[in-house]
Amino acid sequence: MATGNINVTAENIFPIIKKFLYSDHEIFLRELISNATDATLKLKHLSTLGEIKGGIGNPMIEIKVDKDKKEIRIIDQGVGMTAEEVEKYINQVAFSGAEEFVEKYKDKVEDSGIIGHFGLGFYSSFMVASKVEIFTKSFAENSKAVRWECDGSPEYTLEETDKTDRGTEIVLHIDDDSTEFLEENKITELLNKYNKFMPIPIKFGTREETLPLPEGAADDAEAEKITVDNIVNNPNPAWTKNPTELKDEDYKSFYRELYPMQFEEPLFNIHLNVDYPFNLTGILYFPKLSKNLDPSKDRIQLYQNQVFVTDNVEGIVPDFLQMLRGVIDSPDIPLNVSRSYLQADGAVKKISSYITRKVADKLISLFKNDRKAFEEKWDDIKIIIEYGMLSEEKFFEKSDKFALYPTVDKNYFTFSELEEKIKPAQTDKDDKLIVLYASDVKAQHSYIDAAKEKGYEVLLLDSPIVSHFIQKLEGSKENIQFVRVDSDHIDNLIKKDEDKISKLSDEEKEKLKPIIEEVIPKETYTVQLEAMDSSANPFIITQPEFMRRMKEMQATGGGGMMGMGNFPEMYNLVINTNNDLVGEILNTKTKKKQERLVQQAFDLAKLSQGLLQGEDLTNFIKRSFQMVK
Ligand code: ADP
Ligand code: MG
């Protein structure tokens, strides 16, 4: 038996490690299973090279928990280690890795979120164990099995032992303050979180399986039960396969495997596969977005060689694609660095733009291959796409090929189709193309109607970021302006050269204005006299586009909007001077009656905008009943 001193300068490294990794103690299991996996993959590799005599069978990894003895064992059938290798890889290499870690990160405790991702490897076992043993026997011929033991001080023991089979068994003597890891449920939870798709089968206990009844069995025959290994992982997840091997159903069933609690089917998927200039595989899904979607759940999962790392892909995937689901697996994403560094990293930038490009290409091909189906999905994917167009210039450039602009009548135009279609009718006297849109078909019904009457198209743009979105479009496309149908009277929205003749003289108009202003709340409503068709309503409430849009942008977090104060709720009250009622108001002799008429017309205009509520509504109903009496 030999004892020795582990080669470290830091006298007692473990208390520091424990402190650093406090919130992430659980990663010890992931690290030890990763090592067991590496050792097994090495063995398989050597076997294919013909360097191993005899077969290697189907090596697996086993996890055993003994609650009474307070032990966790991680057993593999991999390459194992000789005494020299233990000296080298465990005592020197692993320790120096730990030491380097402490040196590098001792001032950055607050970054502990990423510290868990640091490959602390073997020594992370001391976060939960007061003593660790290794029993290992190398695959090399005539090698002797050895036992290594260490209690977390820089001293270790190394001696021969009588292990007969190839591989490594790690025994963790669990510390009193980590006994939660002796619970079967806890281990199952961790295996599910980190090891669900690792490439070597992992056994944790056994389970009962019911055999199917033989054909022609009696009705009351008991099905036979057998005990089988409980394999906790799927070693060949869909993303590691070739896309040509997979059918639509395979992608869907992998989605269910990834998110067992998610019952909604994904809309479509994107299989990622690159090996130059970086390595990356994965499958992304467009989920059906619903109002009650919880963005913190079922997120994209990041793996490194099939080992789960995190479901926080901030910095790796552009913001707008974080609403997608699925898996990204890349050995090339540096995990031991802070998020801000990640964003500046060249490889990561390339990965991010590759993913963006792949998503755009997929959208183009979906649109081209089956436009009808794409249109049907539009409502579910538009938020992601509009957000992408807003935030990623490259994506915006490509979006002309797939972004759709639906009308209130459910026709879907691309931008160029839209332009072509509305150009003749909706170009104003200054040669500007005016795009009319509605955000709510029911609430804006009368305005939509008035626009259609004129032969105009009205788009339905109802996503929450629409004000930002159209602002972006106006800024990028030439000579175009978006206005919501209820932001002014239709003749003012698309101004043509013709001037309507007013039935009222200027003198009469000057008389009329104060009569109306006296009745309505002036701080909220601005009176605007317009000569319109006599058939158009006498009073119309509109909300000017600019103010409303700024208000909306502020509400949905517009970057440059801060500090501009709160925009007040402001409306215009458009008076149609050519409507007979307006003439009647002007000519009414009794002041009281005149006021009543104005109030009634004003309330009706409010009613059609859904603005009449509370006491005003009650009074309106009372007044209306009196009038029809
Ligand atoms: P890393 O895995 O990043 O190399 P670790 O600290 O996890 O760092 O492991 C250090 C080394 O110890 C490994 O590179 C490997 O050579 C050896 N080792 C650890 N666990 C095993 C195992 N189960 N079987 C064989 N070798 C192992
Ligand atoms: Mg390791």
PDB file of C-alpha atoms and ligand atoms in Angstrom, residues 31-32 34-40 42 76 78-81 85 89-90 93-95 119-123 136 167-170, ligand 1:
ATOM      1  CA  GLU A  31     -19.526  14.599 -14.060  1.00  0.00           C
ATOM      2  CA  LEU A  32     -18.938  11.048 -12.838  1.00  0.00           C
ATOM      3  CA  SER A  34     -19.579  11.650 -18.068  1.00  0.00           C
ATOM      4  CA  ASN A  35     -16.261  10.134 -17.076  1.00  0.00           C
ATOM      5  CA  ALA A  36     -17.772   6.645 -17.108  1.00  0.00           C
ATOM      6  CA  THR A  37     -19.198   7.393 -20.548  1.00  0.00           C
ATOM      7  CA  ASP A  38     -15.857   8.682 -21.836  1.00  0.00           C
ATOM      8  CA  ALA A  39     -14.126   5.540 -20.558  1.00  0.00           C
ATOM      9  CA  THR A  40     -16.718   3.302 -22.239  1.00  0.00           C
ATOM     10  CA  LYS A  42     -12.762   4.906 -25.445  1.00  0.00           C
ATOM     11  CA  ASP A  76     -18.625   1.324 -15.621  1.00  0.00           C
ATOM     12  CA  GLY A  78     -14.875   1.056 -19.723  1.00  0.00           C
ATOM     13  CA  VAL A  79     -11.114   1.202 -20.187  1.00  0.00           C
ATOM     14  CA  GLY A  80     -10.304   1.403 -16.476  1.00  0.00           C
ATOM     15  CA  MET A  81      -6.998   2.715 -15.155  1.00  0.00           C
ATOM     16  CA  GLU A  85      -2.863   6.182 -14.732  1.00  0.00           C
ATOM     17  CA  TYR A  89      -5.031  11.375 -14.271  1.00  0.00           C
ATOM     18  CA  ILE A  90      -6.552  11.503 -10.831  1.00  0.00           C
ATOM     19  CA  VAL A  93      -4.435  16.114 -13.886  1.00  0.00           C
ATOM     20  CA  ALA A  94      -7.767  16.241 -12.141  1.00  0.00           C
ATOM     21  CA  PHE A  95      -6.365  18.079  -9.190  1.00  0.00           C
ATOM     22  CA  GLY A 119     -15.787  20.771 -16.079  1.00  0.00           C
ATOM     23  CA  LEU A 120     -14.546  20.285 -12.566  1.00  0.00           C
ATOM     24  CA  GLY A 121     -14.875  16.649 -13.310  1.00  0.00           C
ATOM     25  CA  PHE A 122     -13.867  13.990 -10.910  1.00  0.00           C
ATOM     26  CA  TYR A 123     -13.238  16.228  -7.941  1.00  0.00           C
ATOM     27  CA  THR A 136     -10.398   0.204 -11.172  1.00  0.00           C
ATOM     28  CA  GLY A 167     -13.688  -0.993 -15.647  1.00  0.00           C
ATOM     29  CA  THR A 168     -14.034   1.503 -12.833  1.00  0.00           C
ATOM     30  CA  GLU A 169     -16.223   1.701  -9.781  1.00  0.00           C
ATOM     31  CA  ILE A 170     -16.414   4.973  -7.911  1.00  0.00           C
TER      32      ILE A 170
HETATM   33  P1  ADP B   1     -11.851  15.261 -17.593  1.00  0.00           P
HETATM   34  O1  ADP B   1     -12.971  14.289 -17.678  1.00  0.00           O
HETATM   35  O2  ADP B   1     -12.254  16.626 -18.076  1.00  0.00           O
HETATM   36  O3  ADP B   1     -10.593  14.787 -18.225  1.00  0.00           O
HETATM   37  P2  ADP B   1     -11.977  14.625 -14.829  1.00  0.00           P
HETATM   38  O4  ADP B   1     -11.533  15.316 -13.605  1.00  0.00           O
HETATM   39  O5  ADP B   1     -13.427  14.355 -14.902  1.00  0.00           O
HETATM   40  O6  ADP B   1     -11.522  15.499 -16.049  1.00  0.00           O
HETATM   41  O7  ADP B   1     -11.230  13.258 -14.998  1.00  0.00           O
HETATM   42  C1  ADP B   1      -9.805  13.205 -15.029  1.00  0.00           C
HETATM   43  C2  ADP B   1      -9.293  11.981 -15.729  1.00  0.00           C
HETATM   44  O8  ADP B   1      -9.438  10.832 -14.924  1.00  0.00           O
HETATM   45  C3  ADP B   1     -10.004  11.622 -17.013  1.00  0.00           C
HETATM   46  O9  ADP B   1      -9.515  12.365 -18.105  1.00  0.00           O
HETATM   47  C4  ADP B   1      -9.680  10.143 -17.147  1.00  0.00           C
HETATM   48  O10 ADP B   1      -8.392   9.950 -17.722  1.00  0.00           O
HETATM   49  C5  ADP B   1      -9.640   9.673 -15.714  1.00  0.00           C
HETATM   50  N1  ADP B   1     -10.884   9.050 -15.328  1.00  0.00           N
HETATM   51  C6  ADP B   1     -11.863   9.598 -14.571  1.00  0.00           C
HETATM   52  N2  ADP B   1     -12.898   8.744 -14.406  1.00  0.00           N
HETATM   53  C7  ADP B   1     -12.594   7.634 -15.099  1.00  0.00           C
HETATM   54  C8  ADP B   1     -13.258   6.370 -15.349  1.00  0.00           C
HETATM   55  N3  ADP B   1     -14.475   6.118 -14.859  1.00  0.00           N
HETATM   56  N4  ADP B   1     -12.613   5.463 -16.118  1.00  0.00           N
HETATM   57  C9  ADP B   1     -11.397   5.706 -16.620  1.00  0.00           C
HETATM   58  N5  ADP B   1     -10.724   6.863 -16.444  1.00  0.00           N
HETATM   59  C10 ADP B   1     -11.295   7.811 -15.691  1.00  0.00           C
END
